[in-house]
Every structure is written in C-alpha cells, then in structure tokens.
Coordinates of C-alpha atoms in Angstrom, one line a residue:
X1 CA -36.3 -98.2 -28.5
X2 CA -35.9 -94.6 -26.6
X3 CA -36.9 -94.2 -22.9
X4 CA -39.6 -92.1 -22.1
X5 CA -39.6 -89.8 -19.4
X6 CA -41.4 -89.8 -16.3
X7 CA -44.2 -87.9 -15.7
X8 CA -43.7 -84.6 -13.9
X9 CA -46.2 -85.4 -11.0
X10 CA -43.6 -88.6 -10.9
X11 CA -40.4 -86.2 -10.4
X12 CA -38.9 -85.0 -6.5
X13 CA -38.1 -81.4 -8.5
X14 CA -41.0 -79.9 -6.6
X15 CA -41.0 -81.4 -3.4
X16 CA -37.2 -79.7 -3.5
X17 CA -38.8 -76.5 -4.1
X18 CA -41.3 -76.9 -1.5
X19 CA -38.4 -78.1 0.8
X20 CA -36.4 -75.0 0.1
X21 CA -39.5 -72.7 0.4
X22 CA -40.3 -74.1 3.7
X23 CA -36.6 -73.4 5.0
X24 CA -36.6 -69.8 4.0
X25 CA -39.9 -68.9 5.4
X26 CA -39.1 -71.1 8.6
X27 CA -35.5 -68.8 8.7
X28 CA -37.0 -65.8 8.1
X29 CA -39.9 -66.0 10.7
X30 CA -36.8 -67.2 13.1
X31 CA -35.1 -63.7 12.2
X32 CA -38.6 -61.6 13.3
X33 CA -39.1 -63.8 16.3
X34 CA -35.3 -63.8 17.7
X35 CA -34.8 -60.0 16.3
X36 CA -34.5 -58.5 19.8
X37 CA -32.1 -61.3 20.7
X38 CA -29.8 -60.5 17.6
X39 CA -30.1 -56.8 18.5
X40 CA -29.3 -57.1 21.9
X41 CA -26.5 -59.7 20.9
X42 CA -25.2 -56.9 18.3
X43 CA -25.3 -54.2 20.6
X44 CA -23.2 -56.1 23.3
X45 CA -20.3 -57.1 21.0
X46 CA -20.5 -53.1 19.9
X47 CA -19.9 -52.2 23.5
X48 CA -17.5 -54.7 24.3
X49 CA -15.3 -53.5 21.1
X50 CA -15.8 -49.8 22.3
X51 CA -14.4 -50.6 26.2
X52 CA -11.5 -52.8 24.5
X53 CA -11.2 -49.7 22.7
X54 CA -10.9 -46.8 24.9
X55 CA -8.8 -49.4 27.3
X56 CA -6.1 -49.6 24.8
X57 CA -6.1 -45.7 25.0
X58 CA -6.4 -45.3 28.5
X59 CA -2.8 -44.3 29.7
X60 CA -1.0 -47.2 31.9
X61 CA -1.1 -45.0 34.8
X62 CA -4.5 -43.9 34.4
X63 CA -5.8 -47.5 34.4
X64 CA -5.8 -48.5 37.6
X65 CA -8.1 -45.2 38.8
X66 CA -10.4 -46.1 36.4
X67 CA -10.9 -50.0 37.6
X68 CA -10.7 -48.8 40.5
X69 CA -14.2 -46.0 39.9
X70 CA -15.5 -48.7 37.7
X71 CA -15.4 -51.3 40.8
X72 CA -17.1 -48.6 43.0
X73 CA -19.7 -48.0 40.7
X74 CA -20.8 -51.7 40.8
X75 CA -20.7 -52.1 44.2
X76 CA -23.2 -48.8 44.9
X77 CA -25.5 -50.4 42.0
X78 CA -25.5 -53.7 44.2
X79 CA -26.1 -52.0 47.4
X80 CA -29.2 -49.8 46.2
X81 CA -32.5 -51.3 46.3
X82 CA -33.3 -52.9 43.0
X83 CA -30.1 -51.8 42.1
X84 CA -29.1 -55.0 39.9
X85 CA -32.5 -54.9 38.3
X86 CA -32.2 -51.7 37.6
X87 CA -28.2 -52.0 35.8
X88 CA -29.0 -55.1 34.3
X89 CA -32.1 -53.3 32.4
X90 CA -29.9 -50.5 31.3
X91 CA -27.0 -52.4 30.1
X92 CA -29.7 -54.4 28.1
X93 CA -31.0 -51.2 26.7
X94 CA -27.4 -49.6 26.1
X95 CA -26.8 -52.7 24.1
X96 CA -30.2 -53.1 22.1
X97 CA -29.5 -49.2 20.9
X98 CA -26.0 -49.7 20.1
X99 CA -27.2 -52.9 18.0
X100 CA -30.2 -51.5 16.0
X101 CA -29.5 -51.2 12.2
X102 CA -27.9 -47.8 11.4
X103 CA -29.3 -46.5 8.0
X104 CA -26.5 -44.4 6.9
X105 CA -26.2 -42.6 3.4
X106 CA -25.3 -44.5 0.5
X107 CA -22.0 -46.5 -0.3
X108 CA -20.1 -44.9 -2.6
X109 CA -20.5 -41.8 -4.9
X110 CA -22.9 -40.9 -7.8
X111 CA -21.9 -41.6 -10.7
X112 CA -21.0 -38.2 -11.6
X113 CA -18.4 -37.7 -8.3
X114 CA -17.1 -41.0 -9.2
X115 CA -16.1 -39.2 -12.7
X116 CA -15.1 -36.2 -11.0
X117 CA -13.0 -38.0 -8.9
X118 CA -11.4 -40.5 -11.3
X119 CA -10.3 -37.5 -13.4
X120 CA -8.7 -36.1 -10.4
X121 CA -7.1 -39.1 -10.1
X122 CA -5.6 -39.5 -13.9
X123 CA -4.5 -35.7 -13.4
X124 CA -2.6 -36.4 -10.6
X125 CA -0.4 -39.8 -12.3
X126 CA 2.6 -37.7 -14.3
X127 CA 3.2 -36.0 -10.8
X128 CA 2.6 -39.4 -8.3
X129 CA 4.4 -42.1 -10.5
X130 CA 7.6 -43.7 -11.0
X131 CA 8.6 -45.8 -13.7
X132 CA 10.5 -48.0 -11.5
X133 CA 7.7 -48.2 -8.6
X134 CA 7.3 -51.8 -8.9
X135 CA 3.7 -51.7 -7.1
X136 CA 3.0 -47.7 -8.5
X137 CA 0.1 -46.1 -6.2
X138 CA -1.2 -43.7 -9.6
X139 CA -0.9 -45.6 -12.9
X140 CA -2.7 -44.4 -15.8
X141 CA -5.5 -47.5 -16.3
X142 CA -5.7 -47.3 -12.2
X143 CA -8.8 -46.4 -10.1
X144 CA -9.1 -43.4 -7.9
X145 CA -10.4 -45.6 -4.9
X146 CA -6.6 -46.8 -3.4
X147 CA -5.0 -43.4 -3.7
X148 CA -8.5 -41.4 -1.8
X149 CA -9.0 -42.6 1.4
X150 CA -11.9 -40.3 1.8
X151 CA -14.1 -37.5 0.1
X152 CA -17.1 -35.6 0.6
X153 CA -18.9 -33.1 -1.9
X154 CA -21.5 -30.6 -1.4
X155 CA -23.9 -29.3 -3.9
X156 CA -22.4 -31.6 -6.4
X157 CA -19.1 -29.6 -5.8
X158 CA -15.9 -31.1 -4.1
X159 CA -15.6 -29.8 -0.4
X160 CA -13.2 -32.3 1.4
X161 CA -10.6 -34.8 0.1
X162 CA -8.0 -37.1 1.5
X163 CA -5.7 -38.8 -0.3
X164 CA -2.6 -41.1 -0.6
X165 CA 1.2 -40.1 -2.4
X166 CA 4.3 -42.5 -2.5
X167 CA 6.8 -42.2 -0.1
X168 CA 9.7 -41.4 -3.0
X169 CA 7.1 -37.7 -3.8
X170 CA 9.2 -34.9 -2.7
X171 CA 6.8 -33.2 -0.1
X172 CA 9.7 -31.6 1.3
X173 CA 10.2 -29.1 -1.8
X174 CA 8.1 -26.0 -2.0
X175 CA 7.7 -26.2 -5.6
X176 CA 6.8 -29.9 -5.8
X177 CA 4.1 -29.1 -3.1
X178 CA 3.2 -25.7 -5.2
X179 CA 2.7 -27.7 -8.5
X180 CA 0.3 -30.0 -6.7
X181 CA -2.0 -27.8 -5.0
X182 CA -2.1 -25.8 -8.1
X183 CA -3.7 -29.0 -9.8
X184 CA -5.8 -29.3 -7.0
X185 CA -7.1 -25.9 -7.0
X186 CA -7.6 -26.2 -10.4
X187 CA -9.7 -29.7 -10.5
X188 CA -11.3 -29.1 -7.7
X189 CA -13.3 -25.7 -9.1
X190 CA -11.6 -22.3 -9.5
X191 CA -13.3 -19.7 -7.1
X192 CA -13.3 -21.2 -3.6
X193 CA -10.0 -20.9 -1.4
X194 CA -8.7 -24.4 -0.1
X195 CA -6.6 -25.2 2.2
X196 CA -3.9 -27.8 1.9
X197 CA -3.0 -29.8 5.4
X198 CA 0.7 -32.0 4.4
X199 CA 0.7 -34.8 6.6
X200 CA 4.8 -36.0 5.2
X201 CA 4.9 -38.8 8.2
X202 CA 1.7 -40.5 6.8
X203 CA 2.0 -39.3 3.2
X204 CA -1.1 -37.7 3.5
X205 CA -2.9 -34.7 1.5
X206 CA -5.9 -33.2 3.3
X207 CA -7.7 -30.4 1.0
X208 CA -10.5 -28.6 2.0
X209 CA -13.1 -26.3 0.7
X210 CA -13.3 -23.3 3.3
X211 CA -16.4 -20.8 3.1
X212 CA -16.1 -17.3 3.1
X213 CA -15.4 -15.2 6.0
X214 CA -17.7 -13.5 7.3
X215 CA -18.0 -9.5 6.1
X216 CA -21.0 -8.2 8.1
X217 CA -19.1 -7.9 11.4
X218 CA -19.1 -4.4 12.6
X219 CA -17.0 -2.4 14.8
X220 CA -18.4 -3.6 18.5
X221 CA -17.6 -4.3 21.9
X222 CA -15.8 -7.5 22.3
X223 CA -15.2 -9.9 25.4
X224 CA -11.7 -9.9 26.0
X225 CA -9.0 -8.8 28.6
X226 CA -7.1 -5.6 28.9
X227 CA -4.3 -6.8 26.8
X228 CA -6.0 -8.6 24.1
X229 CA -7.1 -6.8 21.2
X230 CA -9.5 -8.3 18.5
X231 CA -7.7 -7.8 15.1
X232 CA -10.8 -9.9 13.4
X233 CA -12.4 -13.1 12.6
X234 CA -10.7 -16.4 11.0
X235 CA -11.6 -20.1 10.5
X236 CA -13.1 -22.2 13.3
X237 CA -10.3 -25.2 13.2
X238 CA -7.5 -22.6 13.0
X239 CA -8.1 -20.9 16.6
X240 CA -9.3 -22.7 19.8
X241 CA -11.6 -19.8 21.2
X242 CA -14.8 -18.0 20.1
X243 CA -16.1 -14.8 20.7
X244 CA -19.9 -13.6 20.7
X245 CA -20.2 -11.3 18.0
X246 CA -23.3 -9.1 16.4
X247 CA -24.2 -9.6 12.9
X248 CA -27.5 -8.7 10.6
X249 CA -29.5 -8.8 13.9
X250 CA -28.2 -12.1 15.1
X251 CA -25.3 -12.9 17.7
X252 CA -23.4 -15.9 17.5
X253 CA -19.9 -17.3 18.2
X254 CA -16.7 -16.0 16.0
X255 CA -13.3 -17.4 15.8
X256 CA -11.2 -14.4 16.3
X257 CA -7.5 -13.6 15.6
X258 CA -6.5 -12.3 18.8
X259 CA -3.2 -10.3 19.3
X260 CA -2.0 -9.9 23.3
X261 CA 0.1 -7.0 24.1
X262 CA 1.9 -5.6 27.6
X263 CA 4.4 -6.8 29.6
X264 CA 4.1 -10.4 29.1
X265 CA 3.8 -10.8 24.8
X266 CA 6.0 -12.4 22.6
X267 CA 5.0 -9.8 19.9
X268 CA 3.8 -6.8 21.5
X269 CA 4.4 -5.1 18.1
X270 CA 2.1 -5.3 14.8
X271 CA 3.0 -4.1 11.3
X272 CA 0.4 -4.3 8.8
X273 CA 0.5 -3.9 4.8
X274 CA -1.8 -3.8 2.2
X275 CA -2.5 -1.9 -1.0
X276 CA -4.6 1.2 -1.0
X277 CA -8.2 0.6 -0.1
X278 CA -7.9 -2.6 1.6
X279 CA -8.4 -1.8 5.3
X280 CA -4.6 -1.1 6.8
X281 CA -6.6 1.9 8.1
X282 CA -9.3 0.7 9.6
X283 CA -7.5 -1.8 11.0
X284 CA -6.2 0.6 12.9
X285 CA -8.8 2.3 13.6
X286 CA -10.7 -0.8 15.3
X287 CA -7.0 -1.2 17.1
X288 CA -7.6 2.5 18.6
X289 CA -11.0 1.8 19.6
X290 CA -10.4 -1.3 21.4
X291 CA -7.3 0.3 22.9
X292 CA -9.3 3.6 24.2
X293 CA -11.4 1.1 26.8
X294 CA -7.9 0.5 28.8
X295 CA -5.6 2.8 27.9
X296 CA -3.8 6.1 25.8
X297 CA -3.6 6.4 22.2
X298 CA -1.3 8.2 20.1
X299 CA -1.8 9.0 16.5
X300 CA 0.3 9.8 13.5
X301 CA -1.5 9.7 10.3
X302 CA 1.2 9.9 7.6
X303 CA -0.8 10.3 4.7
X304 CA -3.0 13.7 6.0
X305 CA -6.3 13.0 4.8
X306 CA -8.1 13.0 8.5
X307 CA -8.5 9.6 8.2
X308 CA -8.8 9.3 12.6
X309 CA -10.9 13.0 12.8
X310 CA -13.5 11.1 14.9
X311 CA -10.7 10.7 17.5
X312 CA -9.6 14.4 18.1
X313 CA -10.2 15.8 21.8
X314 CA -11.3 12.5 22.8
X315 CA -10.7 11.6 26.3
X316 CA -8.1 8.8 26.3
X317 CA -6.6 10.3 22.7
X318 CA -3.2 12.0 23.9
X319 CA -2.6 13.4 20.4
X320 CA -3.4 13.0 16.6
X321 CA -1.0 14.4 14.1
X322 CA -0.9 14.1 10.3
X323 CA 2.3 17.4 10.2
X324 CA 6.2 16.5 9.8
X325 CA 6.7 18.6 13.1
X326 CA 3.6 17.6 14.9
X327 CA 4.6 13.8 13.8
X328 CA 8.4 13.8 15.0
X329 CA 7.6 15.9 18.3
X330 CA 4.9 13.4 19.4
X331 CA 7.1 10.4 18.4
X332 CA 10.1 12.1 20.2
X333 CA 7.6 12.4 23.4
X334 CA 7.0 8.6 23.1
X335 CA 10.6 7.6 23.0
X336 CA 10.7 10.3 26.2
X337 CA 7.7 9.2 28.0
X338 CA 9.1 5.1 27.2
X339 CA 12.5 6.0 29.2
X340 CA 10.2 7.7 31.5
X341 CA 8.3 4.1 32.2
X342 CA 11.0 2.6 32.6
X343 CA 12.9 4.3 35.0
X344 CA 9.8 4.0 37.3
X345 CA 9.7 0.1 36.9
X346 CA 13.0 0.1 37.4
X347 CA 12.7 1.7 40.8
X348 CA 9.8 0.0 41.5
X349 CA 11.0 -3.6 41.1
X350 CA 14.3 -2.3 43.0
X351 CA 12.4 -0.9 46.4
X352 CA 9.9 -3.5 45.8
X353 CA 6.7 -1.5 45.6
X354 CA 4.1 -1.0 43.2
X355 CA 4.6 -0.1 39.5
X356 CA 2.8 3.2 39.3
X357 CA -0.7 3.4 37.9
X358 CA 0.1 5.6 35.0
X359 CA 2.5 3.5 34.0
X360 CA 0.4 0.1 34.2
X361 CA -1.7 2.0 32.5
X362 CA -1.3 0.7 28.5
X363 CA -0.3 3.2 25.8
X364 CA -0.3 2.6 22.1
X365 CA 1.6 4.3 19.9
X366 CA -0.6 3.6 15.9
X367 CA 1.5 4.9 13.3
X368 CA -0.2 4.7 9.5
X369 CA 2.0 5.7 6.6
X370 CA 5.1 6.3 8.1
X371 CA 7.4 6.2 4.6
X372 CA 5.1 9.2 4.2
X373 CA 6.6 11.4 6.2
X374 CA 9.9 9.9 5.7
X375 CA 9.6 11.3 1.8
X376 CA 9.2 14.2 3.8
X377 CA 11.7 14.6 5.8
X378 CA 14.0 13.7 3.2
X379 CA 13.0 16.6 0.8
X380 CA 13.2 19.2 3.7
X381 CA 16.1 17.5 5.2
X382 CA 14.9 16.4 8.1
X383 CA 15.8 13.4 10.2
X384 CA 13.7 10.6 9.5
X385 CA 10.5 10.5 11.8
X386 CA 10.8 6.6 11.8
X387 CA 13.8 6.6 13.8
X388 CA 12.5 8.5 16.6
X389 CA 10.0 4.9 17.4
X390 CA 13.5 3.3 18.0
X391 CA 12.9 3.2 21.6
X392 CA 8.9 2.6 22.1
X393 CA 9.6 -0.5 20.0
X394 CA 12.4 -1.9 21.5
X395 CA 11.8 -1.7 25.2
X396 CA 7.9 -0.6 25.2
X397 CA 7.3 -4.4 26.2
X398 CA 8.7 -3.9 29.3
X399 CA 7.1 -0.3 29.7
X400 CA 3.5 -1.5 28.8
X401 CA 3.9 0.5 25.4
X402 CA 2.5 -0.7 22.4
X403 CA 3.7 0.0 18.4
X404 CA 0.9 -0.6 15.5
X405 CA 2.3 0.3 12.0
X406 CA 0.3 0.1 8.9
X407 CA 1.8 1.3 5.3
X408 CA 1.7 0.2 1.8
X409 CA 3.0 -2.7 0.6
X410 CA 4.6 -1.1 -2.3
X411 CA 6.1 1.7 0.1
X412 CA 7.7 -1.2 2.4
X413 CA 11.1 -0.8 1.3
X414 CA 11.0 2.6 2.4
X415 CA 10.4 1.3 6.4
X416 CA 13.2 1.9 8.7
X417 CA 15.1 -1.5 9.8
X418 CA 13.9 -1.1 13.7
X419 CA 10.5 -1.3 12.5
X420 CA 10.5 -4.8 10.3
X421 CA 12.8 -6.2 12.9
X422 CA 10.4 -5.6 15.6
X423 CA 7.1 -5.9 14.9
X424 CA 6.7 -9.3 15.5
X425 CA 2.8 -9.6 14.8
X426 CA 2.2 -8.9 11.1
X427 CA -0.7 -8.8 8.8
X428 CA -1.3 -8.6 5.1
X429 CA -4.5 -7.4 3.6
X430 CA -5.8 -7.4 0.2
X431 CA -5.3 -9.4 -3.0
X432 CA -1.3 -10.4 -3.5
X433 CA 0.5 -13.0 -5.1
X434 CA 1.3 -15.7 -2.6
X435 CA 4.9 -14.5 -2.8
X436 CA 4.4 -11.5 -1.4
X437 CA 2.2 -12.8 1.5
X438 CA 5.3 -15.0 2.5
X439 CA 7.4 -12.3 2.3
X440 CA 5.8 -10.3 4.5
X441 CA 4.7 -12.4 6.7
X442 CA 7.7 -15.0 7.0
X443 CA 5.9 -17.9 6.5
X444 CA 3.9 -19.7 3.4
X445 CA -0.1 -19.4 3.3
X446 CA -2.1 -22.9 3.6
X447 CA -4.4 -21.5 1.7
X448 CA -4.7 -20.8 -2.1
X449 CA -6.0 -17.1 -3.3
X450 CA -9.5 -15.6 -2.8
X451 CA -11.2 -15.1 -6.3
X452 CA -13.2 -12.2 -4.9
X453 CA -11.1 -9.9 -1.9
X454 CA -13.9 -7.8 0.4
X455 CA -11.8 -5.0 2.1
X456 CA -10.5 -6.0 5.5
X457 CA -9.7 -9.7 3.5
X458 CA -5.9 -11.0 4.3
X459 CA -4.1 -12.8 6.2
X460 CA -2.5 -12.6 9.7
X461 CA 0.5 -14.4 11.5
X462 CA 1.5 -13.7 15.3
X463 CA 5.1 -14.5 16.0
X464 CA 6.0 -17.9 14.3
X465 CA 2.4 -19.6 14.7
X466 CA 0.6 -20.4 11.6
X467 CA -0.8 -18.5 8.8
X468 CA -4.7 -17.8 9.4
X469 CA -6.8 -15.7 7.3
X470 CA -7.8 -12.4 8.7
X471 CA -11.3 -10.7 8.2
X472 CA -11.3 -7.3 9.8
X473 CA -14.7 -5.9 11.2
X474 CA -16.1 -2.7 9.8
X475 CA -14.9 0.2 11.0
X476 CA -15.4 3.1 8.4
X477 CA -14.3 7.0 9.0
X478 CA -17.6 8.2 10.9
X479 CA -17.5 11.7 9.1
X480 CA -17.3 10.1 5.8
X481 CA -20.4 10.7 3.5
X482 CA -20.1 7.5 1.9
X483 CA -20.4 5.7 5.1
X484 CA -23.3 4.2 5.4
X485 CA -25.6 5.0 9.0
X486 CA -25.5 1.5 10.5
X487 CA -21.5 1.6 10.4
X488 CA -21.6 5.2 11.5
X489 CA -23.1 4.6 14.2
X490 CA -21.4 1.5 15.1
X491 CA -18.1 3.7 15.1
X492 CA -19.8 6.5 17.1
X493 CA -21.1 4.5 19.9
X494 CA -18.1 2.9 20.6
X495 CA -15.9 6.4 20.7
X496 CA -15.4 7.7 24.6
X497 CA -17.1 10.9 25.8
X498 CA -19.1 11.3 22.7
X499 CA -23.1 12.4 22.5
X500 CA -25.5 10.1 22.8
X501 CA -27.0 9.4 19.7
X502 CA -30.3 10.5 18.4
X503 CA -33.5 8.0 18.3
X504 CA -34.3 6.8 14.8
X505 CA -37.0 9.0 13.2
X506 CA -40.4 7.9 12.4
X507 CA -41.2 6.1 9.1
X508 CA -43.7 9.0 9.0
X509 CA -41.6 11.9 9.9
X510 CA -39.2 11.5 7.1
X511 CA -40.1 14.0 4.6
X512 CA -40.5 16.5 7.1
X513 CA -37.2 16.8 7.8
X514 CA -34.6 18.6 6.7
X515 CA -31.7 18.3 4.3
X516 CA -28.8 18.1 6.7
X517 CA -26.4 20.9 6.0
X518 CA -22.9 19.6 4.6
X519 CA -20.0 20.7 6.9
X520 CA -16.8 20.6 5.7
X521 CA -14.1 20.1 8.2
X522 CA -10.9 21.7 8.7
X523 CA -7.5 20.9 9.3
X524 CA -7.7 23.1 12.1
X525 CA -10.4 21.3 13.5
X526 CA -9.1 17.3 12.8
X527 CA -5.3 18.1 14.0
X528 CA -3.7 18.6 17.3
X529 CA -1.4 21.7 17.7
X530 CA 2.2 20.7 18.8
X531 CA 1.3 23.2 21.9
X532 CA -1.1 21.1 23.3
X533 CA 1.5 18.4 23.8
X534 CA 3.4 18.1 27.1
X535 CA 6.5 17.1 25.9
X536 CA 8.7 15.3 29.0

C-alpha cells in the first residue's frame, strides 16, 4: 500500500522560507543602520591605500622632510584648542567622502563599440600573429578585450585607443609601423588626423583622435619676449605653454609653436615650404610683424607681385625689394652690415664694455622666393643672389641677425646649399604626401594626413624636437581686395606709424556713402629704390 504524503501545513518548507526572509530583511536593515560605519570604514582603507601610495613614490631622500612636516602638523593640531576634536572630525569626514559609492559610467561598451572594436581587433590579427606564438596575443576566434587595454569613443566615433602587440612585432621598422597606422586610420574613420604615440619598451600603441586647429586666429599682438616669435598655434599635449589669443569675440589660451631667435638659439634660422597658396607668405608676413615691435626688417620678395606693399616706408622696414639689383644690393648690405656686428661684439667683449645698441638691436633678414631670382640671375648672368645670405646665416647668431626663407616646395632643389644647411627651424605648409614632409623637415610626422587643408595648415619642427602641426594666424595682404575688413584691419593695426583707423559707420549711414574709388598701385609706389639704401 503507497504512503501518503503529509499535509503541507505538516511540512518545515515554509518555516525555511520565513527563516530566510527574516535573515535578509534583518541583514538589510543592518546595512541602512551601520551605513555610515561601512562608509567611514570604506573611506579609511581608501586613504590608507592612497598614503601607502604616494609613500612608495616619495623619493628616499625626500621622505624623511615629509615625516618630519607631517609630525609638525600633528603636534600644532594638539596644541590648538579643540584641536584634536577638530582633526579627528575631519579625518572622519575625509574618509566618509572618500568612501561614498561613486556612480561612474557604465562597464563596458555598447553593443555597437563592442562591434566596432572587435573588428578592429580581427583586422589587426594577419599583422600581430605568429604561427609559432604558443600563447598568440591576436588569433582569429580571439576577443578584442586582452589586446585593448583602454578606449573611449565620442559621438559613437572612436577618439582614443590603447592597445597591446607582441614583443616579436617589428616596431622598429618604418614600414611595419606605416602598414599599421594605415589600418588604423582606416578602421578608425577616414577624415580625422590621428596621431600614433609608439611606446616599443611597453609594446604599446596609443592612437588618438585630434580636433582641428583652430583657423579663426588673426594676426594680433602676442605675449612673448623680444626673441620669441609666434609662428602659430599647435595641439595642447605637444607644447607646455599657452598664450592668450583673440578669436570670434572670445579670448582664450592657445598652444603656440614658438621659434626663439638672437644670440642664444639653437636655430636662429627658419626655412619654410609649401605649394602655392598655402601661407609661406603670410607666414612671413606675421614673422615681419612680430619682428617690427623689436627690431629691423629687410625684405626681398622674389616673386614681384607686392606681396609686403603694406610695409614700404614703414618705420622699422630698412628696405623691400622685389628687383634682381635691388635684391642682391640689399643682401650684399646684410652680409656688410653682419661683419659690421661683428667686429663691434668683437671689440666689445675684448675691452669689456657694452655691445652697442644698434647692434643688440635684432635684424631680420625675410627672404620669399629666392630660386626666383636665382632663375634670374642665371638668364642675365648674374651671380646668384642666394649666395650673397652666406654670411647673415652663418654667423648672424652671434650678431643678433636673423634669416627667414620661404619658397616652393617644388622649387626647393633650386636653393643654394648654405641655405638648407642652415636653417635649422623649418616648416611645411599645405597638403603633401608624408614623404615629402619628412624630407623637409628631417623627421617623420606622428600624425596621419588632414582630409581637408585650411591655408596656413602644416607642420613645423624646431631643431631636432618633434613634429607638431602648425596653424598659422591670418595675416592677408592689407591692400588686397579680396581681403576681407576684419583681417584688414587686423593687419593694419598692427603695422608701425600707420593712421589710426576710421570708426565703423552707422548701420544707418551705409547707403549714403560712397563707392570707394579703386586705386591701383604702382611698382613705383610698393618698391624701394636701390638709392635709398645706405650701403656700408
């Protein structure tokens, strides 16, 4: 005969559940009631990892100081009234913020940068594996989240990634590296630039997203010394100084590229090369206008057009030819007036006196499209004008003289030796092939091409430091019509011994005035006769 069951009123199955219902509510209003102790409790193992911390990366020598300021402290907190009251109270609430619960963003990626990044990752295995790797870092049925140590995307785009390669991955080759950023620029979404940071002692990749550069800086006043000149603005992590800039209205701190001339540069010398309509000329051009506050300024405009008209019978502008024979006989008066300078230093270290004021004073010697008048020279049979910057370049250092050269890239060939083996501070400007950049510039870029190149857009590198990008502020021709007013005037009020310029008309009074009456300038008017020079 089967056994019946027992009743369910007879069974212990609900006093269990009771028993277990009991224990969580019991546990749970323990949690509310001893929260602040757990917090506090939190927060005090938080700050005791912290001071282990920052011990261990306290300097041996620096340690005892710092018991020793630590010790102090405590003894002034004893000796003021309610003093241990008053440190007990804030260690407590030091601790109970360092212990509350953090609500951070999410663990983990959406689904669709988890995608993202797990075809990054499968792209990457034909040019991270081995065969042979008997523990292989990128394998083909392998997830993305051992190779990237970290990531981080911005409107649904990849802006920052970190990852992992094998030790046996030949970082040390160019074209290894090449073929890998290439795939990374290509993953990651075409039209940004990145920039690729190769850690080879970790075996670490950094790429990052960079934004544009700003293109609404205008030609301006900038805080700097007497021998620093602004040649524009880069990334923030690639410089370690700012500058206050004016931009749509608003001012605000600007990395700049600064290049320092005079006595004490390593490269007191810039050469700058570009294709046509990229900004080698108003580089140039924002080079003579810093240079005017300080100092003289010769100029030799190769290509003729009046490009530096604005600067003619300015005080501060010793000359400005665009002439074969105005050309070489001002160059032949810097090579003169650089011997001169340093004769005088000469005798003045050797009597021990004073350097003379006109010679502290800085002079800069601009140069733009030199091969030019080199083309020139060679179909009249002239002596090349180039040669004649042979001295200003190599000793100007010492006689305060400064050498800025701008030309085409494609004309480059044509520059005399003296020139590309002295100008030490070179920039690039426009859009060229990365090849070309490093061949100007000596050195690789970090950073892959811009999709879209503003004028002004390249890149700079002083001496052997790094490759930065360049952006160079706006400084347009003045007595261009297609320059717009804002930059005119930016250009104008920064010129020395100009007019004042005229207040803004009225909304109102617009119609009522005038067509302004087109004057055409003349090369009369733009160039400086040869007379007017006082050659040495």
């Amino acid at each position: 005969m089967a056994r019946r069951p027992l009743p369910s009123i007879l069974s212990s199955r609900p006093a269990l559940v009771r028993g277990r219902e009991l224990a969580r509510n019991a546990a749970d209003g323990a949690t509310d009631v001893l929260h602040p102790v757990i917090v506090i409790a939190r927060g005090m193992r938080r700050l005791t990892a912290w001071a282990g911390g920052w011990w261990g990366r306290t300097p041996r020598e620096q340690r005892g100081p710092a018991l020793l300021l630590a010790a102090a402290g405590v003894v002034v907190v004893l000796m003021m009234p309610y003093g241990p009251i008053l440190g007990a109270a804030a260690l407590v609430a030091s601790a109970a913020w360092m212990g509350r619960d953090r609500a951070g963003a999410p663990a983990g990626p959406t689904e669709a940068e988890a995608v993202r990044l797990q075809s990054l990752y499968e792209a990457l295995v034909p040019y991270l594996s081995d065969p042979a790797d008997p523990a292989p870092l990128y394998t083909h049925d392998g997830s993305w989240d051992k190779a990237f140590s970290s990531h981080e995307f911005k409107d649904g785009r990849l802006a920052r990634l970190r990852l992992r390669y094998p030790a046996y991955f030949t970082d040390g080759e160019a074209d290894a590296r090449t073929r890998i950023e290439q795939l990374l620029h290509a993953k990651a979404g075409r039209g940004r630039e990145y920039r690729f940071d190769w850690d080879e002692e970790e075996n670490h990749l950094a790429l990052t997203a960079l934004p544009p550069l700003p293109t609404d800086v205008l030609a301006q006043r900038f805080v700097t010394s007497p021998s620093e000149t602004v040649l524009g603005f880069t990334d923030a992590d690639a410089v370690r100084r700012t500058l206050p800039v004016t931009a749509g209205g608003e001012t605000y701190d600007a990395p700049p590229v600064v290049w320092r001339t005079g006595t004490r540069s390593v490269e007191p010398h810039l050469l700058a090369l570009g294709q046509p309509g990229t900004g080698t000329t108003s580089l140039l051009r924002s080079i003579a206008l810093q240079a005017l506050v300080h100092g003289d300024v010769v100029v030799v405009d190769g290509s003729g057009t009046g490009e530096y008209a604005c600067l003619v019978g300015r005080p501060g502008v010793l000359a400005v030819e665009d002439g074969l024979l105005g050309a070489a006989a001002t160059l032949e008066w810097a090579g003169r007036e650089t011997e001169r300078r340093l004769i005088a230093v000469n005798r003045a270290r050797q009597s021990g006196g004073q350097v003379p004021d006109d010679v502290r004073r800085p002079l800069w010697i601009l140069v733009d499209r030199p091969t030019a008048l080199t083309h020139l020279a060679v179909a009249e049979g002239r002596p090349d004008p180039q040669t004649l910057l042979d001295v200003p370049l190599r000793h100007g250092r010492a006689a305060n003289v400064a050498v800025a050269v701008a030309d085409q890239l494609d004309a480059a060939e044509a520059l005399a030796p003296v020139v590309i083996a002295q100008t030490r501070a070179r920039v690039v400007l426009g859009s060229l092939a990365p090849e070309h950049v490093a061949a100007v510039l000596g050195a690789p870029q970090r950073t892959t091409p811009a999709a879209e190149v503003p004028p002004g857009r390249g890149y700079a590198r002083l001496g052997a430091g790094p490759v930065v990008r360049l952006q160079v502020p706006a400084t347009p021709d003045p007595y261009d019509e297609d320059t717009s007013p804002a930059d005119r005037a930016a250009v104008l009020a920064l010129l020395p011994g100009g007019p004042p310029l005229p207040a803004p008309p009225s909304p109102g009074a617009e119609a009522a005035l005038p067509d302004p009456e087109k004057v055409a300038l003349r090369k009369e008017a733009v160039v400086r006769t040869v007379a007017d020079l006082e050659l040495g």
